């Protein structure tokens, strides 16, 4: 297995990333909209030694016809429910910014950080299309450039709000009846193209100071937002050579943005399906493909085949827990990334077969990623100095 510095995350997409995964007998699709389904999946990932779970979300329904399972529970709410029954695993819900006020997002993620004792993150997403815009009625559909420009401003507002309380702003002085030191709360005074926010937050500074911010960086203007804002950058390369090239380009861009490349972690997405044998894993995947009436999905059965993928096809592993162990070791040894995000094509079929990884000690998500806890940007600002 990879060494302890290698970061292992799992993305839990409904019953699985495959559109027909709900049709499996073991899918538990009938429980998908219950807290128990998600608690069981997240605790299974924690018990397997995963460092974090990513929880996808969107304001829109999943595309497709009646053969597709549609609808989602709120990802932040799922993470909050799981906070009480987990002790070590990081919880990283997606939360779209396009139709959500950054003030509300900031307090939701900060509250999650309190509930998890510092294990919270936030994956930044945008809401595309006229249908989602119509559901809110505040504005029309936006193109990618406008969506990600707004997201860039939203992350700036959220992180400023996280900093608006200094670490020791809460004094809780019973003799004088003072709860906070008002001089250690700060107005953020942000005015941009999409938001005008004064602050401060209504939520004290959380255990991590700033919860982890994750952004996908595969194409389009989202890459620049990832470079400017992300602590974790997710990529979906076709093979390890592509991952190396992508990571090198991102590190160069981080330097250009005057950020330390060693202070940002890059994770590779890998679609996986596991069974007791390699042959059985492929048979099950072929069955899923027949149900979905799609072109059969091909992929590696172990580490030696990683470099043989077709360009444009995300990395995929179909095999056993042992062959996945070999693949993870190959990724770690390659230096192509700081870790992986495993995306089970069928969640419950795969979670029970994940190779056991020695769990890292219970700590904050930042500490697990070996990222420093940032100081409040307002802590050293003197009265009369512009913020």
mmCIF file of N, CA and C in Angstrom, residues 175-268:
data_model
loop_
_atom_site.group_PDB
_atom_site.id
_atom_site.type_symbol
_atom_site.label_atom_id
_atom_site.label_comp_id
_atom_site.label_asym_id
_atom_site.label_seq_id
_atom_site.Cartn_x
_atom_site.Cartn_y
_atom_site.Cartn_z
ATOM 1 N N UNK A 175 -17.561 37.103 34.859
ATOM 2 C CA UNK A 175 -17.681 38.222 35.803
ATOM 3 C C UNK A 175 -18.163 39.515 35.154
ATOM 4 N N UNK A 176 -17.739 39.769 33.925
ATOM 5 C CA UNK A 176 -18.148 41.019 33.261
ATOM 6 C C UNK A 176 -19.302 40.812 32.296
ATOM 7 N N UNK A 177 -19.705 39.540 32.063
ATOM 8 C CA UNK A 177 -20.794 39.269 31.140
ATOM 9 C C UNK A 177 -20.431 39.481 29.687
ATOM 10 N N UNK A 178 -19.144 39.476 29.380
ATOM 11 C CA UNK A 178 -18.684 39.683 27.998
ATOM 12 C C UNK A 178 -18.433 38.329 27.341
ATOM 13 N N UNK A 179 -19.047 38.116 26.173
ATOM 14 C CA UNK A 179 -18.854 36.874 25.433
ATOM 15 C C UNK A 179 -17.756 37.014 24.397
ATOM 16 N N UNK A 180 -17.683 38.153 23.737
ATOM 17 C CA UNK A 180 -16.696 38.358 22.679
ATOM 18 C C UNK A 180 -15.941 39.665 22.886
ATOM 19 N N UNK A 181 -14.761 39.699 22.304
ATOM 20 C CA UNK A 181 -13.978 40.928 22.228
ATOM 21 C C UNK A 181 -14.330 41.583 20.891
ATOM 22 N N UNK A 182 -15.101 42.626 20.937
ATOM 23 C CA UNK A 182 -15.600 43.237 19.700
ATOM 24 C C UNK A 182 -14.476 43.727 18.804
ATOM 25 N N UNK A 183 -13.330 44.021 19.374
ATOM 26 C CA UNK A 183 -12.215 44.494 18.565
ATOM 27 C C UNK A 183 -11.600 43.380 17.715
ATOM 28 N N UNK A 184 -12.000 42.138 18.009
ATOM 29 C CA UNK A 184 -11.440 41.017 17.258
ATOM 30 C C UNK A 184 -12.454 40.407 16.285
ATOM 31 N N UNK A 185 -13.533 41.144 16.017
ATOM 32 C CA UNK A 185 -14.457 40.849 14.932
ATOM 33 C C UNK A 185 -14.272 41.919 13.871
ATOM 34 N N UNK A 186 -14.273 41.513 12.608
ATOM 35 C CA UNK A 186 -13.889 42.432 11.544
ATOM 36 C C UNK A 186 -14.905 42.437 10.407
ATOM 37 N N UNK A 187 -15.220 43.635 9.928
ATOM 38 C CA UNK A 187 -16.016 43.765 8.712
ATOM 39 C C UNK A 187 -15.131 43.444 7.516
ATOM 40 N N UNK A 188 -15.648 42.599 6.625
ATOM 41 C CA UNK A 188 -14.804 42.204 5.491
ATOM 42 C C UNK A 188 -14.870 43.219 4.355
ATOM 43 N N UNK A 189 -15.963 43.995 4.294
ATOM 44 C CA UNK A 189 -16.093 45.097 3.331
ATOM 45 C C UNK A 189 -15.718 44.678 1.915
ATOM 46 N N UNK A 190 -16.384 43.634 1.433
ATOM 47 C CA UNK A 190 -16.112 43.144 0.083
ATOM 48 C C UNK A 190 -17.156 43.681 -0.892
ATOM 49 N N UNK A 191 -16.700 44.237 -2.007
ATOM 50 C CA UNK A 191 -17.594 44.680 -3.081
ATOM 51 C C UNK A 191 -17.019 44.191 -4.404
ATOM 52 N N UNK A 192 -17.731 43.262 -5.062
ATOM 53 C CA UNK A 192 -17.278 42.726 -6.334
ATOM 54 C C UNK A 192 -18.337 42.876 -7.397
ATOM 55 N N UNK A 193 -18.195 42.129 -8.486
ATOM 56 C CA UNK A 193 -19.166 42.210 -9.581
ATOM 57 C C UNK A 193 -20.463 41.481 -9.238
ATOM 58 N N UNK A 194 -20.398 40.512 -8.326
ATOM 59 C CA UNK A 194 -21.571 39.699 -8.011
ATOM 60 C C UNK A 194 -22.048 39.831 -6.573
ATOM 61 N N UNK A 195 -21.166 40.236 -5.668
ATOM 62 C CA UNK A 195 -21.516 40.272 -4.254
ATOM 63 C C UNK A 195 -21.002 41.546 -3.604
ATOM 64 N N UNK A 196 -21.760 42.002 -2.642
ATOM 65 C CA UNK A 196 -21.319 43.096 -1.767
ATOM 66 C C UNK A 196 -21.643 42.668 -0.345
ATOM 67 N N UNK A 197 -20.602 42.387 0.433
ATOM 68 C CA UNK A 197 -20.786 41.821 1.770
ATOM 69 C C UNK A 197 -19.914 42.589 2.753
ATOM 70 N N UNK A 198 -20.504 42.968 3.872
ATOM 71 C CA UNK A 198 -19.742 43.671 4.896
ATOM 72 C C UNK A 198 -19.273 42.746 6.011
ATOM 73 N N UNK A 199 -20.149 41.824 6.460
ATOM 74 C CA UNK A 199 -19.762 40.963 7.566
ATOM 75 C C UNK A 199 -19.790 41.728 8.874
ATOM 76 N N UNK A 200 -19.213 41.184 9.951
ATOM 77 C CA UNK A 200 -18.518 39.900 10.019
ATOM 78 C C UNK A 200 -19.478 38.729 10.006
ATOM 79 N N UNK A 201 -18.915 37.521 10.026
ATOM 80 C CA UNK A 201 -19.728 36.313 10.096
ATOM 81 C C UNK A 201 -20.490 36.270 11.419
ATOM 82 N N UNK A 202 -21.535 35.451 11.458
ATOM 83 C CA UNK A 202 -22.235 35.209 12.714
ATOM 84 C C UNK A 202 -21.729 33.935 13.387
ATOM 85 N N UNK A 203 -20.746 33.287 12.766
ATOM 86 C CA UNK A 203 -20.175 32.039 13.288
ATOM 87 C C UNK A 203 -18.720 32.273 13.674
ATOM 88 N N UNK A 204 -18.314 31.923 14.888
ATOM 89 C CA UNK A 204 -16.912 32.097 15.279
ATOM 90 C C UNK A 204 -15.963 31.318 14.377
ATOM 91 N N UNK A 205 -14.693 31.658 14.457
ATOM 92 C CA UNK A 205 -13.690 30.985 13.630
ATOM 93 C C UNK A 205 -13.625 29.513 14.022
ATOM 94 N N UNK A 206 -13.667 28.645 13.027
ATOM 95 C CA UNK A 206 -13.831 27.212 13.263
ATOM 96 C C UNK A 206 -12.486 26.541 13.560
ATOM 97 N N UNK A 207 -12.492 25.263 13.940
ATOM 98 C CA UNK A 207 -11.259 24.596 14.362
ATOM 99 C C UNK A 207 -10.116 24.666 13.361
ATOM 100 N N UNK A 208 -10.408 24.580 12.057
ATOM 101 C CA UNK A 208 -9.336 24.653 11.060
ATOM 102 C C UNK A 208 -8.994 26.076 10.652
ATOM 103 N N UNK A 209 -9.692 27.051 11.198
ATOM 104 C CA UNK A 209 -9.508 28.422 10.756
ATOM 105 C C UNK A 209 -10.211 28.632 9.430
ATOM 106 N N UNK A 210 -9.758 27.962 8.426
ATOM 107 C CA UNK A 210 -10.431 27.888 7.135
ATOM 108 C C UNK A 210 -10.573 26.420 6.760
ATOM 109 N N UNK A 211 -11.795 25.890 6.674
ATOM 110 C CA UNK A 211 -11.963 24.528 6.174
ATOM 111 C C UNK A 211 -11.353 24.375 4.778
ATOM 112 N N UNK A 212 -11.052 23.151 4.428
ATOM 113 C CA UNK A 212 -10.403 22.865 3.149
ATOM 114 C C UNK A 212 -11.327 23.232 1.983
ATOM 115 N N UNK A 213 -10.765 23.898 0.972
ATOM 116 C CA UNK A 213 -11.497 24.235 -0.247
ATOM 117 C C UNK A 213 -10.976 23.359 -1.387
ATOM 118 N N UNK A 214 -11.896 22.659 -2.049
ATOM 119 C CA UNK A 214 -11.542 21.775 -3.168
ATOM 120 C C UNK A 214 -12.211 22.273 -4.439
ATOM 121 N N UNK A 215 -11.490 22.173 -5.564
ATOM 122 C CA UNK A 215 -12.022 22.586 -6.867
ATOM 123 C C UNK A 215 -11.515 21.607 -7.919
ATOM 124 N N UNK A 216 -12.391 21.203 -8.832
ATOM 125 C CA UNK A 216 -11.961 20.388 -9.978
ATOM 126 C C UNK A 216 -11.245 21.288 -10.987
ATOM 127 N N UNK A 217 -10.241 20.722 -11.666
ATOM 128 C CA UNK A 217 -9.454 21.524 -12.601
ATOM 129 C C UNK A 217 -9.113 20.713 -13.836
ATOM 130 N N UNK A 218 -10.125 20.341 -14.602
ATOM 131 C CA UNK A 218 -9.889 19.574 -15.817
ATOM 132 C C UNK A 218 -9.985 20.409 -17.087
ATOM 133 N N UNK A 219 -10.881 21.392 -17.100
ATOM 134 C CA UNK A 219 -11.027 22.194 -18.306
ATOM 135 C C UNK A 219 -11.762 23.476 -17.971
ATOM 136 N N UNK A 220 -11.639 24.464 -18.874
ATOM 137 C CA UNK A 220 -12.406 25.688 -18.751
ATOM 138 C C UNK A 220 -11.920 26.617 -17.642
ATOM 139 N N UNK A 221 -12.705 27.652 -17.369
ATOM 140 C CA UNK A 221 -12.295 28.674 -16.400
ATOM 141 C C UNK A 221 -12.229 28.175 -14.965
ATOM 142 N N UNK A 222 -12.785 27.000 -14.687
ATOM 143 C CA UNK A 222 -12.653 26.448 -13.346
ATOM 144 C C UNK A 222 -11.201 26.195 -12.956
ATOM 145 N N UNK A 223 -10.336 25.966 -13.941
ATOM 146 C CA UNK A 223 -8.922 25.714 -13.651
ATOM 147 C C UNK A 223 -8.301 26.914 -12.953
ATOM 148 N N UNK A 224 -8.593 28.107 -13.449
ATOM 149 C CA UNK A 224 -8.003 29.302 -12.856
ATOM 150 C C UNK A 224 -8.513 29.544 -11.443
ATOM 151 N N UNK A 225 -9.786 29.208 -11.200
ATOM 152 C CA UNK A 225 -10.309 29.336 -9.843
ATOM 153 C C UNK A 225 -9.602 28.349 -8.919
ATOM 154 N N UNK A 226 -9.371 27.140 -9.410
ATOM 155 C CA UNK A 226 -8.636 26.149 -8.621
ATOM 156 C C UNK A 226 -7.239 26.654 -8.285
ATOM 157 N N UNK A 227 -6.583 27.232 -9.263
ATOM 158 C CA UNK A 227 -5.215 27.725 -9.055
ATOM 159 C C UNK A 227 -5.197 28.853 -8.030
ATOM 160 N N UNK A 228 -6.175 29.730 -8.077
ATOM 161 C CA UNK A 228 -6.191 30.877 -7.155
ATOM 162 C C UNK A 228 -6.693 30.513 -5.769
ATOM 163 N N UNK A 229 -7.603 29.536 -5.679
ATOM 164 C CA UNK A 229 -8.354 29.391 -4.429
ATOM 165 C C UNK A 229 -8.219 28.046 -3.721
ATOM 166 N N UNK A 230 -7.899 26.974 -4.421
ATOM 167 C CA UNK A 230 -8.072 25.632 -3.857
ATOM 168 C C UNK A 230 -6.911 25.214 -2.953
ATOM 169 N N UNK A 231 -7.255 24.453 -1.912
ATOM 170 C CA UNK A 231 -6.274 23.699 -1.138
ATOM 171 C C UNK A 231 -6.103 22.311 -1.742
ATOM 172 N N UNK A 232 -7.200 21.770 -2.284
ATOM 173 C CA UNK A 232 -7.227 20.472 -2.958
ATOM 174 C C UNK A 232 -7.692 20.678 -4.387
ATOM 175 N N UNK A 233 -6.952 20.168 -5.352
ATOM 176 C CA UNK A 233 -7.347 20.238 -6.754
ATOM 177 C C UNK A 233 -7.585 18.818 -7.258
ATOM 178 N N UNK A 234 -8.767 18.580 -7.811
ATOM 179 C CA UNK A 234 -9.104 17.271 -8.359
ATOM 180 C C UNK A 234 -8.942 17.277 -9.874
ATOM 181 N N UNK A 235 -8.304 16.236 -10.399
ATOM 182 C CA UNK A 235 -8.144 16.085 -11.835
ATOM 183 C C UNK A 235 -8.591 14.684 -12.235
ATOM 184 N N UNK A 236 -8.977 14.527 -13.503
ATOM 185 C CA UNK A 236 -9.431 13.232 -14.017
ATOM 186 C C UNK A 236 -8.653 12.905 -15.285
ATOM 187 N N UNK A 237 -7.364 12.574 -15.165
ATOM 188 C CA UNK A 237 -6.549 12.277 -16.348
ATOM 189 C C UNK A 237 -6.858 10.895 -16.898
ATOM 190 N N UNK A 238 -6.418 10.665 -18.139
ATOM 191 C CA UNK A 238 -6.656 9.372 -18.781
ATOM 192 C C UNK A 238 -5.631 8.324 -18.371
ATOM 193 N N UNK A 239 -4.458 8.756 -17.929
ATOM 194 C CA UNK A 239 -3.415 7.832 -17.488
ATOM 195 C C UNK A 239 -2.416 8.602 -16.639
ATOM 196 N N UNK A 240 -1.405 7.899 -16.146
ATOM 197 C CA UNK A 240 -0.455 8.543 -15.244
ATOM 198 C C UNK A 240 0.443 9.540 -15.961
ATOM 199 N N UNK A 241 0.728 9.318 -17.227
ATOM 200 C CA UNK A 241 1.495 10.308 -17.981
ATOM 201 C C UNK A 241 0.717 11.624 -18.073
ATOM 202 N N UNK A 242 -0.566 11.506 -18.371
ATOM 203 C CA UNK A 242 -1.399 12.713 -18.419
ATOM 204 C C UNK A 242 -1.486 13.373 -17.049
ATOM 205 N N UNK A 243 -1.523 12.562 -15.991
ATOM 206 C CA UNK A 243 -1.568 13.115 -14.637
ATOM 207 C C UNK A 243 -0.296 13.899 -14.332
ATOM 208 N N UNK A 244 0.853 13.336 -14.710
ATOM 209 C CA UNK A 244 2.121 14.055 -14.518
ATOM 210 C C UNK A 244 2.095 15.403 -15.223
ATOM 211 N N UNK A 245 1.663 15.403 -16.489
ATOM 212 C CA UNK A 245 1.631 16.641 -17.267
ATOM 213 C C UNK A 245 0.673 17.647 -16.656
ATOM 214 N N UNK A 246 -0.494 17.164 -16.219
ATOM 215 C CA UNK A 246 -1.485 18.056 -15.617
ATOM 216 C C UNK A 246 -0.966 18.663 -14.322
ATOM 217 N N UNK A 247 -0.350 17.825 -13.513
ATOM 218 C CA UNK A 247 0.166 18.324 -12.242
ATOM 219 C C UNK A 247 1.280 19.345 -12.465
ATOM 220 N N UNK A 248 2.167 19.068 -13.435
ATOM 221 C CA UNK A 248 3.248 20.015 -13.728
ATOM 222 C C UNK A 248 2.683 21.353 -14.188
ATOM 223 N N UNK A 249 1.649 21.310 -15.035
ATOM 224 C CA UNK A 249 1.027 22.549 -15.506
ATOM 225 C C UNK A 249 0.374 23.316 -14.354
ATOM 226 N N UNK A 250 -0.268 22.582 -13.459
ATOM 227 C CA UNK A 250 -0.903 23.232 -12.300
ATOM 228 C C UNK A 250 0.144 23.857 -11.387
ATOM 229 N N UNK A 251 1.230 23.164 -11.155
ATOM 230 C CA UNK A 251 2.284 23.723 -10.298
ATOM 231 C C UNK A 251 2.879 24.982 -10.906
ATOM 232 N N UNK A 252 3.051 24.987 -12.207
ATOM 233 C CA UNK A 252 3.538 26.185 -12.882
ATOM 234 C C UNK A 252 2.545 27.331 -12.749
ATOM 235 N N UNK A 253 1.252 27.010 -12.913
ATOM 236 C CA UNK A 253 0.225 28.038 -12.779
ATOM 237 C C UNK A 253 0.145 28.570 -11.347
ATOM 238 N N UNK A 254 0.339 27.700 -10.365
ATOM 239 C CA UNK A 254 0.337 28.134 -8.967
ATOM 240 C C UNK A 254 1.484 29.104 -8.710
ATOM 241 N N UNK A 255 2.639 28.811 -9.253
ATOM 242 C CA UNK A 255 3.759 29.745 -9.122
ATOM 243 C C UNK A 255 3.432 31.088 -9.765
ATOM 244 N N UNK A 256 2.776 31.037 -10.938
ATOM 245 C CA UNK A 256 2.391 32.269 -11.609
ATOM 246 C C UNK A 256 1.385 33.077 -10.821
ATOM 247 N N UNK A 257 0.595 32.390 -10.002
ATOM 248 C CA UNK A 257 -0.386 33.064 -9.157
ATOM 249 C C UNK A 257 0.193 33.431 -7.792
ATOM 250 N N UNK A 258 1.508 33.276 -7.657
ATOM 251 C CA UNK A 258 2.231 33.605 -6.426
ATOM 252 C C UNK A 258 1.741 32.770 -5.241
ATOM 253 N N UNK A 259 1.484 31.485 -5.532
ATOM 254 C CA UNK A 259 1.140 30.524 -4.489
ATOM 255 C C UNK A 259 2.211 29.446 -4.445
ATOM 256 N N UNK A 260 2.403 28.871 -3.285
ATOM 257 C CA UNK A 260 3.380 27.813 -3.111
ATOM 258 C C UNK A 260 2.792 26.498 -3.628
ATOM 259 N N UNK A 261 3.341 25.907 -4.677
ATOM 260 C CA UNK A 261 2.789 24.650 -5.197
ATOM 261 C C UNK A 261 2.793 23.522 -4.175
ATOM 262 N N UNK A 262 3.725 23.570 -3.230
ATOM 263 C CA UNK A 262 3.792 22.523 -2.217
ATOM 264 C C UNK A 262 2.727 22.685 -1.142
ATOM 265 N N UNK A 263 1.970 23.780 -1.201
ATOM 266 C CA UNK A 263 0.891 24.009 -0.228
ATOM 267 C C UNK A 263 -0.474 23.691 -0.824
ATOM 268 N N UNK A 264 -0.493 23.059 -1.997
ATOM 269 C CA UNK A 264 -1.742 22.658 -2.648
ATOM 270 C C UNK A 264 -1.625 21.184 -3.013
ATOM 271 N N UNK A 265 -2.634 20.403 -2.696
ATOM 272 C CA UNK A 265 -2.608 18.975 -2.969
ATOM 273 C C UNK A 265 -3.416 18.653 -4.232
ATOM 274 N N UNK A 266 -2.892 17.741 -5.048
ATOM 275 C CA UNK A 266 -3.541 17.333 -6.294
ATOM 276 C C UNK A 266 -3.976 15.876 -6.152
ATOM 277 N N UNK A 267 -5.262 15.614 -6.414
ATOM 278 C CA UNK A 267 -5.822 14.272 -6.304
ATOM 279 C C UNK A 267 -6.330 13.805 -7.666
ATOM 280 N N UNK A 268 -6.103 12.523 -7.989
ATOM 281 C CA UNK A 268 -6.558 11.921 -9.238
ATOM 282 C C UNK A 268 -7.865 11.176 -8.988
#
